[in-house]
Coordinates of C-alpha atoms and ligand atoms in Angstrom, one line a residue:
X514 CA 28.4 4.8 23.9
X515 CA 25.3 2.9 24.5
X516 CA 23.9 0.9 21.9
X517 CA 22.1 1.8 18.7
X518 CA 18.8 0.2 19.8
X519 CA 19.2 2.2 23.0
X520 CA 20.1 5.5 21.3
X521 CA 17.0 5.2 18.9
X522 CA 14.7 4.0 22.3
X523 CA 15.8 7.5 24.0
X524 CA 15.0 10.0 21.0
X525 CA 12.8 8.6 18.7
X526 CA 9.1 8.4 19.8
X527 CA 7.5 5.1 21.3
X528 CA 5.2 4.3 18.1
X529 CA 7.7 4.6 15.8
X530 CA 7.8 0.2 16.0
X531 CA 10.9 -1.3 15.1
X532 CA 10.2 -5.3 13.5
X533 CA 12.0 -8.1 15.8
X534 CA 13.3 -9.2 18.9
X535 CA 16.4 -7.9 18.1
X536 CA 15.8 -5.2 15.3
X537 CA 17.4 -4.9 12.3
X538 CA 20.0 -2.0 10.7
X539 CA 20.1 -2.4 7.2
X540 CA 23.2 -1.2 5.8
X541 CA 23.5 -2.3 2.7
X542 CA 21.1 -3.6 -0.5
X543 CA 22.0 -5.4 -4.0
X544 CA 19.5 -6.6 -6.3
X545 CA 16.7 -8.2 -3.6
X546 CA 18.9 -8.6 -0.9
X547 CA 19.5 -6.4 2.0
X548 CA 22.5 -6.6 4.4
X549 CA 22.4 -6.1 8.5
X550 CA 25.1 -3.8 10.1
X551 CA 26.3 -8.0 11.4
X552 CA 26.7 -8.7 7.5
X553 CA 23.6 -11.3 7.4
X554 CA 21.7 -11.3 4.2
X555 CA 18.1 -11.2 3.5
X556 CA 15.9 -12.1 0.8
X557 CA 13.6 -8.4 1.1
X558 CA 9.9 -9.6 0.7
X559 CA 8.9 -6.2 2.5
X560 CA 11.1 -3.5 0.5
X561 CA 10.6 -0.9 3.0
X562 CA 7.1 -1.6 3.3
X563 CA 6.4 -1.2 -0.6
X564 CA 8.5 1.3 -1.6
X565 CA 12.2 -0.3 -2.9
X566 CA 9.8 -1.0 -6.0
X567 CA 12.9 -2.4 -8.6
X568 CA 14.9 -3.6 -5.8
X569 CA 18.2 -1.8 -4.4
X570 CA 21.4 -0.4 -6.0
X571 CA 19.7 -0.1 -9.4
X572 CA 22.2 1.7 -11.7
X573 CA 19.2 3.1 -13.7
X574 CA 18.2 5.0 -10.9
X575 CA 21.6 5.8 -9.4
X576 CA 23.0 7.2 -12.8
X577 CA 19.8 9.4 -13.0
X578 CA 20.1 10.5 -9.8
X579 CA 23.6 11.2 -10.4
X580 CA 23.2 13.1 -13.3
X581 CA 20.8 15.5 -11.8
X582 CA 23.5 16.2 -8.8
X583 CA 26.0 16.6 -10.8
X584 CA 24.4 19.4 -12.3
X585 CA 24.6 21.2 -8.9
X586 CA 20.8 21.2 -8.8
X587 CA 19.2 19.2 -6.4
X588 CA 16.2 21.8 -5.6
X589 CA 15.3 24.8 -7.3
X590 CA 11.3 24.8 -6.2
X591 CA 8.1 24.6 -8.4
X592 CA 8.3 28.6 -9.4
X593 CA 10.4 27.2 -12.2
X594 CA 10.2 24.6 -14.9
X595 CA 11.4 21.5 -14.0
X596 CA 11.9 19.3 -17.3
X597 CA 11.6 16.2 -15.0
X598 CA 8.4 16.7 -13.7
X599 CA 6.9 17.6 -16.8
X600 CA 7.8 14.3 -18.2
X601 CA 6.8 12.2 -15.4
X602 CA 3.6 13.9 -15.5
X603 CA 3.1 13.5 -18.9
X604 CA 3.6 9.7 -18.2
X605 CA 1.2 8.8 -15.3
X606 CA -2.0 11.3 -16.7
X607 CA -1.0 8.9 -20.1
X608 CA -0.9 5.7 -17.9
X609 CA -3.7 6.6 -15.2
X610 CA -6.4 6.9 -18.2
X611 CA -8.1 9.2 -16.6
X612 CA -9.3 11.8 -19.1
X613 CA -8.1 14.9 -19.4
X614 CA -5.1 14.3 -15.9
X615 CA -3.1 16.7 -14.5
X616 CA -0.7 15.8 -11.7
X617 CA 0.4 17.0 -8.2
X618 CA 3.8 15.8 -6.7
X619 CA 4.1 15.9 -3.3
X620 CA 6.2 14.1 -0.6
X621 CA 4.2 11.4 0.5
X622 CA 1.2 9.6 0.6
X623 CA -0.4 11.2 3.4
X624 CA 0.2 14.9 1.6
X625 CA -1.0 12.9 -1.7
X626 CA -4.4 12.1 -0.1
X627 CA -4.7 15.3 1.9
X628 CA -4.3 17.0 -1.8
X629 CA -7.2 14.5 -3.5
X630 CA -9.4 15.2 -0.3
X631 CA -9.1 18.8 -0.4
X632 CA -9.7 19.0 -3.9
X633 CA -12.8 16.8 -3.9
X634 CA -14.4 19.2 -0.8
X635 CA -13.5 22.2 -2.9
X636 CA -15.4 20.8 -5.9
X637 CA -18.4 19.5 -4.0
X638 CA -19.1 22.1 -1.5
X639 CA -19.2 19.4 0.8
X640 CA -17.5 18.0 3.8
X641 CA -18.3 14.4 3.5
X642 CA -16.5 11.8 2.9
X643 CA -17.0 8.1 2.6
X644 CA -14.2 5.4 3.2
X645 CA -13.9 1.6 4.0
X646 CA -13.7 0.1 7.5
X647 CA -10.1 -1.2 8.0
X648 CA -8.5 1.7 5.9
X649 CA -5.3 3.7 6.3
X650 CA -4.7 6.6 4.8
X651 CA -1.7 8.1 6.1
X652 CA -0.7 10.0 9.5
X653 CA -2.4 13.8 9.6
X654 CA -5.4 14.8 10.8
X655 CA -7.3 14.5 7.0
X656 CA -5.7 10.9 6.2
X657 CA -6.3 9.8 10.3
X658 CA -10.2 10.9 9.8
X659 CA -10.4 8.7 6.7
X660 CA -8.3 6.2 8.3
X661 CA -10.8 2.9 9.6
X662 CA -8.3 1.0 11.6
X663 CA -8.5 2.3 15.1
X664 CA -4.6 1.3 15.9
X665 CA -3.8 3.9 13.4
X666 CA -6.5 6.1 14.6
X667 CA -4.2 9.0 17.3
X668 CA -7.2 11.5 16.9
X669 CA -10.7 12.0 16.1
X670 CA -10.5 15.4 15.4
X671 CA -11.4 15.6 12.0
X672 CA -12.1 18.1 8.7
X673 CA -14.7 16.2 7.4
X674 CA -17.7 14.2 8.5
X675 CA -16.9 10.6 7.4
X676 CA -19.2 7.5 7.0
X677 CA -17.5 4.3 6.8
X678 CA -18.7 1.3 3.9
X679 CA -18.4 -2.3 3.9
X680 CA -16.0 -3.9 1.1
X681 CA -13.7 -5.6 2.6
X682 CA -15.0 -7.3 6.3
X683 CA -16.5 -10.4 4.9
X684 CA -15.3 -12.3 7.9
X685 CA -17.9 -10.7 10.4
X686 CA -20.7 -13.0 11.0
X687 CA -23.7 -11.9 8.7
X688 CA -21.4 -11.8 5.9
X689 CA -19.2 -14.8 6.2
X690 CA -21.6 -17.1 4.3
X691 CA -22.1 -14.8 1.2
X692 CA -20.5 -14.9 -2.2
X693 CA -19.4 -12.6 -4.0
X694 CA -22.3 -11.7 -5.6
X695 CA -24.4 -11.6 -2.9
X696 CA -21.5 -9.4 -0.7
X697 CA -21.1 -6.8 -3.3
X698 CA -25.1 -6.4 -3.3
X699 CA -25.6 -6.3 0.2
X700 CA -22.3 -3.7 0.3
X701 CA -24.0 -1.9 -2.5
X702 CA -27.4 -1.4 -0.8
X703 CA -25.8 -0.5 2.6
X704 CA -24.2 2.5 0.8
X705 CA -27.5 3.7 -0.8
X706 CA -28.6 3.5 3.3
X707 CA -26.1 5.4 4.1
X708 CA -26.3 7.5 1.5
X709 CA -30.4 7.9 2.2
X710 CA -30.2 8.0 6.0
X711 CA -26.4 9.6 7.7
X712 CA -25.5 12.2 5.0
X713 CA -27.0 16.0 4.6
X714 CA -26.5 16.7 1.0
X715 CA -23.9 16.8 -1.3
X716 CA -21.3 14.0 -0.5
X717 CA -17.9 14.8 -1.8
X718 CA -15.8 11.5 -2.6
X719 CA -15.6 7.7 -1.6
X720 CA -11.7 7.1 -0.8
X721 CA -10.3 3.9 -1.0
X722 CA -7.3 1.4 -1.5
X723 CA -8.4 -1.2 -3.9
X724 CA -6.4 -3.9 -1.9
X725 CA -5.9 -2.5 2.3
X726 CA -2.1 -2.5 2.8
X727 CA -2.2 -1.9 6.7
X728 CA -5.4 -3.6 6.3
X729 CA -3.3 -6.8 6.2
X730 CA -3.8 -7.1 2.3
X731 CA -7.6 -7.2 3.0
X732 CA -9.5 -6.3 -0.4
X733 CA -12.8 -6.5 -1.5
X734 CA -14.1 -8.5 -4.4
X735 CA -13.3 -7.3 -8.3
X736 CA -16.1 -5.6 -9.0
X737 CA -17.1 -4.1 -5.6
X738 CA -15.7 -0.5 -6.4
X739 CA -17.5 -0.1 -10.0
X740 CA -20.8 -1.4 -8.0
X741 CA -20.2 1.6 -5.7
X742 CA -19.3 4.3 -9.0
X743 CA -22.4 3.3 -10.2
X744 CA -24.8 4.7 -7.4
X745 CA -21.8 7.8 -6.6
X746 CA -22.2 8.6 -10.1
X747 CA -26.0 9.3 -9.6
X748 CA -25.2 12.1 -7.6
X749 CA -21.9 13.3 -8.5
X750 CA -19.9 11.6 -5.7
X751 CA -16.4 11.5 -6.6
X752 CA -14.0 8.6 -6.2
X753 CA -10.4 8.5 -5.0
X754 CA -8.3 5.0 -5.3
X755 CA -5.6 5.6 -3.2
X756 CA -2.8 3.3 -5.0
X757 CA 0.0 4.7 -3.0
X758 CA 0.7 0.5 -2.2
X759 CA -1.5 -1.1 -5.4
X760 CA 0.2 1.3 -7.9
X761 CA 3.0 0.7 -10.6
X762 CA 1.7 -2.7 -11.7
X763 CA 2.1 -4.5 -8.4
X764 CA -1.3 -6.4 -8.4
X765 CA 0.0 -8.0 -11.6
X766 CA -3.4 -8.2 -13.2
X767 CA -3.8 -4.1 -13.8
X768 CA -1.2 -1.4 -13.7
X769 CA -3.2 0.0 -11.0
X770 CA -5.8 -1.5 -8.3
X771 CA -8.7 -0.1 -9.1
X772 CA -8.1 -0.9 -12.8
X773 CA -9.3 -5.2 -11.3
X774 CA -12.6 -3.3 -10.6
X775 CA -13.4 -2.8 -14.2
X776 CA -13.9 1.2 -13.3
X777 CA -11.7 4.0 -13.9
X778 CA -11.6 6.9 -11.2
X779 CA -11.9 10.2 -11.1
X780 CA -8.6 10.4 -9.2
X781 CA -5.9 8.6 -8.0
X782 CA -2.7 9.1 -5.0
X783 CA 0.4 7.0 -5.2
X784 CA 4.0 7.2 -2.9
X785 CA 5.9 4.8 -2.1
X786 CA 7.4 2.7 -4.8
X787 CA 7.2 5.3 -7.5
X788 CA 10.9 6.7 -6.6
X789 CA 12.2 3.5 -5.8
X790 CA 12.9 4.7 -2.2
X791 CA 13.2 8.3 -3.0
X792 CA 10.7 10.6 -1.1
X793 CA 7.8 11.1 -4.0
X794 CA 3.8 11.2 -3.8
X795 CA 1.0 12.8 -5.6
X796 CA -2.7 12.7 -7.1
X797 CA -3.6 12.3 -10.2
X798 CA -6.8 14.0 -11.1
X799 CA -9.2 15.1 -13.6
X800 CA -7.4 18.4 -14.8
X801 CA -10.7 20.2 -13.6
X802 CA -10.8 19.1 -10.2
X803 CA -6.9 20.0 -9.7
X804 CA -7.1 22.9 -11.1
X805 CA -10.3 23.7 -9.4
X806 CA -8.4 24.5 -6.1
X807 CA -9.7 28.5 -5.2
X808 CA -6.6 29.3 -3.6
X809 CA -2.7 29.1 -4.5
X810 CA -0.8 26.1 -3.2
X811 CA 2.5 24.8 -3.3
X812 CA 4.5 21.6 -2.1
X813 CA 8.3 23.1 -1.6
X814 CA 9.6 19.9 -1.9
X815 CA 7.3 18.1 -4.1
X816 CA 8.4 17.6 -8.1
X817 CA 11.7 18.2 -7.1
X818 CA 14.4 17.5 -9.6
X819 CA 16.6 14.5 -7.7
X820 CA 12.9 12.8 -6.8
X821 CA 11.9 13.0 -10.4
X822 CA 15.2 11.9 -11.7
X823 CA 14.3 8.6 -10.0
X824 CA 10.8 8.2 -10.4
X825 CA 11.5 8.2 -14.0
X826 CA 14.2 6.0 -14.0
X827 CA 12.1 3.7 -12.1
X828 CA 8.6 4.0 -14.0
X829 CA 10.6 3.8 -17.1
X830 CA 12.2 0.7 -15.7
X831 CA 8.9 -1.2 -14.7
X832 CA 7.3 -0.5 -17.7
X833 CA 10.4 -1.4 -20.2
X834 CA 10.7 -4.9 -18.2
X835 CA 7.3 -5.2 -17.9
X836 CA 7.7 -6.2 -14.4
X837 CA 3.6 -5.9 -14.4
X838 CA 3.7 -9.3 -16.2
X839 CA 6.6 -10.4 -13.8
X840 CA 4.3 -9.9 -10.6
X841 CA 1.7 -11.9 -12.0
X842 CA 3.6 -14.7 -13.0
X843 CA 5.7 -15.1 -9.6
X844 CA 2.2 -13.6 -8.0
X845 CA 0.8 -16.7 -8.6
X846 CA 3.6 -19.1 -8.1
X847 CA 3.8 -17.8 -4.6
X848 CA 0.7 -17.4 -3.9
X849 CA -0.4 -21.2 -5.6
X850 CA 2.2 -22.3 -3.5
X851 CA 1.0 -21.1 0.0
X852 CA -2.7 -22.2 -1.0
X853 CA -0.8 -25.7 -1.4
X854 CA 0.7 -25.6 2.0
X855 CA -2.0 -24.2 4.1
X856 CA -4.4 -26.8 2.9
X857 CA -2.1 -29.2 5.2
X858 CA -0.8 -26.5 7.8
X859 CA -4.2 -25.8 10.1
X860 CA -2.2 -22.6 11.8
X861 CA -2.8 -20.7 8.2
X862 CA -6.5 -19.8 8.5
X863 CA -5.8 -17.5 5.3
X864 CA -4.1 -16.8 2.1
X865 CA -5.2 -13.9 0.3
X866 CA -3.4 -11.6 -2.6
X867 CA -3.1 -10.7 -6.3
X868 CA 0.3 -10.2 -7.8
X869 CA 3.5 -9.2 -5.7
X870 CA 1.0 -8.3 -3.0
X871 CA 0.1 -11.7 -0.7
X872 CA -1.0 -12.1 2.4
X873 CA -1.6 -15.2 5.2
X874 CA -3.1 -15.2 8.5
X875 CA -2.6 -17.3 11.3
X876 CA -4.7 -18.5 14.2
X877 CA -4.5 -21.1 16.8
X878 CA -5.3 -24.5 15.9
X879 CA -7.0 -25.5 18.9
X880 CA -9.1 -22.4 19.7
X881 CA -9.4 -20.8 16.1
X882 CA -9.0 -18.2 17.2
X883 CA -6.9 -15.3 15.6
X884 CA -3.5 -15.4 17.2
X885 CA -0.8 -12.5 17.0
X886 CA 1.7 -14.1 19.1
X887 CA 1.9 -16.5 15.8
X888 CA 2.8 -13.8 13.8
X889 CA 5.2 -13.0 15.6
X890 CA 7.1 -16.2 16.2
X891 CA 6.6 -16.2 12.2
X892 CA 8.2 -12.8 11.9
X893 CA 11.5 -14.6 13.8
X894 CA 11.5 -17.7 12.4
X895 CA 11.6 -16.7 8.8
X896 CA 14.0 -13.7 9.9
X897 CA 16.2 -16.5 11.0
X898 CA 16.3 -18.0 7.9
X899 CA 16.7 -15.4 6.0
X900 CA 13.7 -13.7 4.9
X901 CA 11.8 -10.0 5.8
X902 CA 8.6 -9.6 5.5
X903 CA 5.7 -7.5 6.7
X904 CA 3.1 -7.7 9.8
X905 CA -0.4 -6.2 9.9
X906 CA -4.0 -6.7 9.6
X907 CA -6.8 -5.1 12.1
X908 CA -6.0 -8.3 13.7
X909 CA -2.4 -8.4 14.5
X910 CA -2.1 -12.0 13.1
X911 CA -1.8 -10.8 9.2
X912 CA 2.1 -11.5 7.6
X913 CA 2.2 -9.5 4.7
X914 CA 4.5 -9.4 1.9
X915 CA 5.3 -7.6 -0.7
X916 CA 8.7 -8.5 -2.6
X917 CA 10.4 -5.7 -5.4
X918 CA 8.9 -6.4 -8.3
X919 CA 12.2 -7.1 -10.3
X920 CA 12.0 -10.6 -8.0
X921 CA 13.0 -13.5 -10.0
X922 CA 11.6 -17.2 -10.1
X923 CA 14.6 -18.6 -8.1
X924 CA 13.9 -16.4 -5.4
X925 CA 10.2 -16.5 -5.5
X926 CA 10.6 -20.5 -4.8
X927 CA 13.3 -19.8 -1.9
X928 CA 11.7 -17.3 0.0
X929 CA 8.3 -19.4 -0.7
X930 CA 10.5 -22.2 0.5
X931 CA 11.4 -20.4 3.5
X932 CA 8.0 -19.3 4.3
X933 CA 6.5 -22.9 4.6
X934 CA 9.6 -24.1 6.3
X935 CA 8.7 -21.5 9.1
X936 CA 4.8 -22.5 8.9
X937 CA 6.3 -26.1 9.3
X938 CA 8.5 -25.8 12.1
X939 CA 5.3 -23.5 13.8
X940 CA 3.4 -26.2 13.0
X941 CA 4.4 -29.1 14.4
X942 CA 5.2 -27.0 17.9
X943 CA 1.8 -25.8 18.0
X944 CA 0.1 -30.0 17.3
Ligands
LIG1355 N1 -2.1 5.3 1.8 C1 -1.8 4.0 1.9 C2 -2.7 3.0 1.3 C3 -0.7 3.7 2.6 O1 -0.3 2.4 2.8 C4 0.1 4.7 3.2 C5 1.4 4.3 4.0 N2 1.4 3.1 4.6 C6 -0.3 6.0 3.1 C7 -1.4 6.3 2.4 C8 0.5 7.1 3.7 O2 1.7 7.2 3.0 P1 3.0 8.0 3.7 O3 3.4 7.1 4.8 O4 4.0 8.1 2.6 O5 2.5 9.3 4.1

């Protein structure tokens, strides 16, 4: 029997990347670990990119879960009440503060954004969408067209005409001096360009992550996103804040992303860490723009009882520990700390984040310039010791990390600790 590595090579598609020289089969989680099929531990700063929220082998969740399939019921479809649904929903329209929510479950963040986009179109009578540059949206043909990152980007076939904004590329040239300020205005006035020169009428929505996870944890000032609601809402423009990585508290400073922009929007798409690692998405929306659809639509899947049984075990979770407060706390620690050691290690040419959500870049010292094969030797050397965390960026030189949110201050300071050990060992090869 070959090996697993060469069993996955032969059936599983080419762009489906596996991390490391060696990858990794994860067989086991407790608390913030994670366990390889060889029995070495890691301290998870990735958590299956975002999504094991409160860590793993949470009894809260489990017992939930087990509940509900012990009942014998693990689907039964939306055509009938679902008691668990109900309740979540009642939570998030309550939390999103958007007036007046309903809520769509669905099974991931792509089918989440599909369902905001679709919505907005059908309430505009309009085609056109605006998004960032950088942006990922998810993997079909709707979230690819809105999707600014042209690694992600397998098609431009698209439903919708799309015009892409500034927000969060102040490292190009004729921005790079500019403070904030200044880079929101200019931002600002390109959209009213756009908005006066490439569109033919009604535009439907502006779509956007308030901090770019693929993006490399790339994120435009606070503030940016109300500048922009303030010209949309001249004419109606809708906005989407796709949280589906920002959601749940994360950023530590607001319980969702957009919330650090001062603005609240007219909807909202989260995945990811909402089930803890169960498969659950969906919008939140003004009632009217949900319920505004013209024709029938269902998710099968979506709302079902096992993946509501742990999104409200986990959303009840968060909010009881207030692990909000926890992510900014150990946000900053981290992220105080990496400022600290990048002021003495030239190979870090950034360190960017907010909350459990942080980010550094590296280049080569010499050249400056932006250098991937960095990040990679960073990817194995902190693997080594111990540590997972997350690559990205439009770039390929972007490590980003993103810990559960139940992380505590002991292992906030090791996998800190292991982080600059890495950069220090790079370091010193690369002088
Ligand atoms: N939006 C954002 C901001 C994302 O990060 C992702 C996933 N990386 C998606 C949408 C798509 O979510 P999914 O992979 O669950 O379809």
């Amino acid at each position: 029997m070959p090996d697993l590595l060469a069993r996955h090579r032969a059936v599983i598609p080419n762009w489906v990347a596996l991390y490391y020289d060696e990858p990794i089969e994860i067989v086991r989680g407790e608390g913030n670990r994670v366990y390889d099929a060889a029995g070495r531990g890691y301290l998870d700063f990735f958590a299956g990119i975002l999504t094991n929220m409160i860590g793993y082998g949470v009894p809260e969740v489990r017992e939930a879960v087990e509940r509900q399939l012990a009942s014998g019921v693990v689907h039964t479809s939306t055509l009938y009440l679902i008691s668990g649904q109900v309740e979540l929903a009642e939570k998030i329209a309550r939390l999103s503060g958007i007036p007046d929510a309903k809520v769509f479950f669905t099974n991931s963040g792509t089918e989440a954004n599909e369902t905001a986009l679709l919505a907005a179109t059908c309430a505009r009578g309009s085609d056109q969408i605006l998004a960032l540059r950088q942006s990922y949206h998810g993997r079909s043909f709707g979230a690819i067209a809105v999707t600014g990152n042209r690694s992600w980007k397998n098609s431009s076939y698209s439903p919708f005409n799309v015009h892409y904004l500034h927000g969060t590329d102040r490292h190009l040239a004729q921005f790079s001096d500019l403070p904030d300020a200044d880079y929101i205005r200019v931002c600002v006035e390109d959209l009213r360009h756009v908005l006066g020169t490439a569109v033919a009428g009604n535009v439907a929505a502006l779509i956007a992550e308030p901090i770019q996870g693929v993006g490399g944890f790339t994120m435009p000032p606070d503030g940016l996103l109300a500048a922009y609601k303030e010209v949309l809402d001249e004419q109606g423009i809708l906005l989407i804040s796709d949280e589906v990585q920002t959601g749940w508290g994360r950023t530590g400073s607001a319980f969702f992303g957009i919330q650090n922009h001062g603005v609240t929007p007219d909807m909202m798409t989260f995945a990811k860490g909402l089930g803890n690692g169960f498969a659950v998405g969906g919008v939140v929306a003004r009632g009217e723009l949900l319920d505004g659809l013209p024709a029938a639509g269902v998710s099968t899947f979506g709302g079902n009882p096992i993946a509501m049984a742990a999104a409200n075990a986990t959303l009840d979770y968060v909010i009881e520990h207030d692990l909000q407060a926890n992510a900014a706390r150990l946000g900053d620690l981290i992220i105080g700390g990496l400022r600290e050691a990048a002021a003495r290690l030239p190979i870090v040419s950034d360190v960017r984040g907010k909350g459990l959500m942080f980010a550094i870049e590296l280049s080569d010292p010499a050249t400056g310039e932006r250098s991937p094969a960095l990040a990679n030797r960073f990817m194995e050397e902190t693997r080594r010791r111990g540590l997972l965390v997350g690559k990205g960026g439009l770039y390929g030189n972007a490590l980003r990390m993103a810990p559960p949110l139940t992380l505590t201050e002991a292992e906030a300071k090791e996998g800190l600790g292991i982080i600059v050990d890495a950069l220090e060992t790079m370091s010193e090869q690369a002088a």
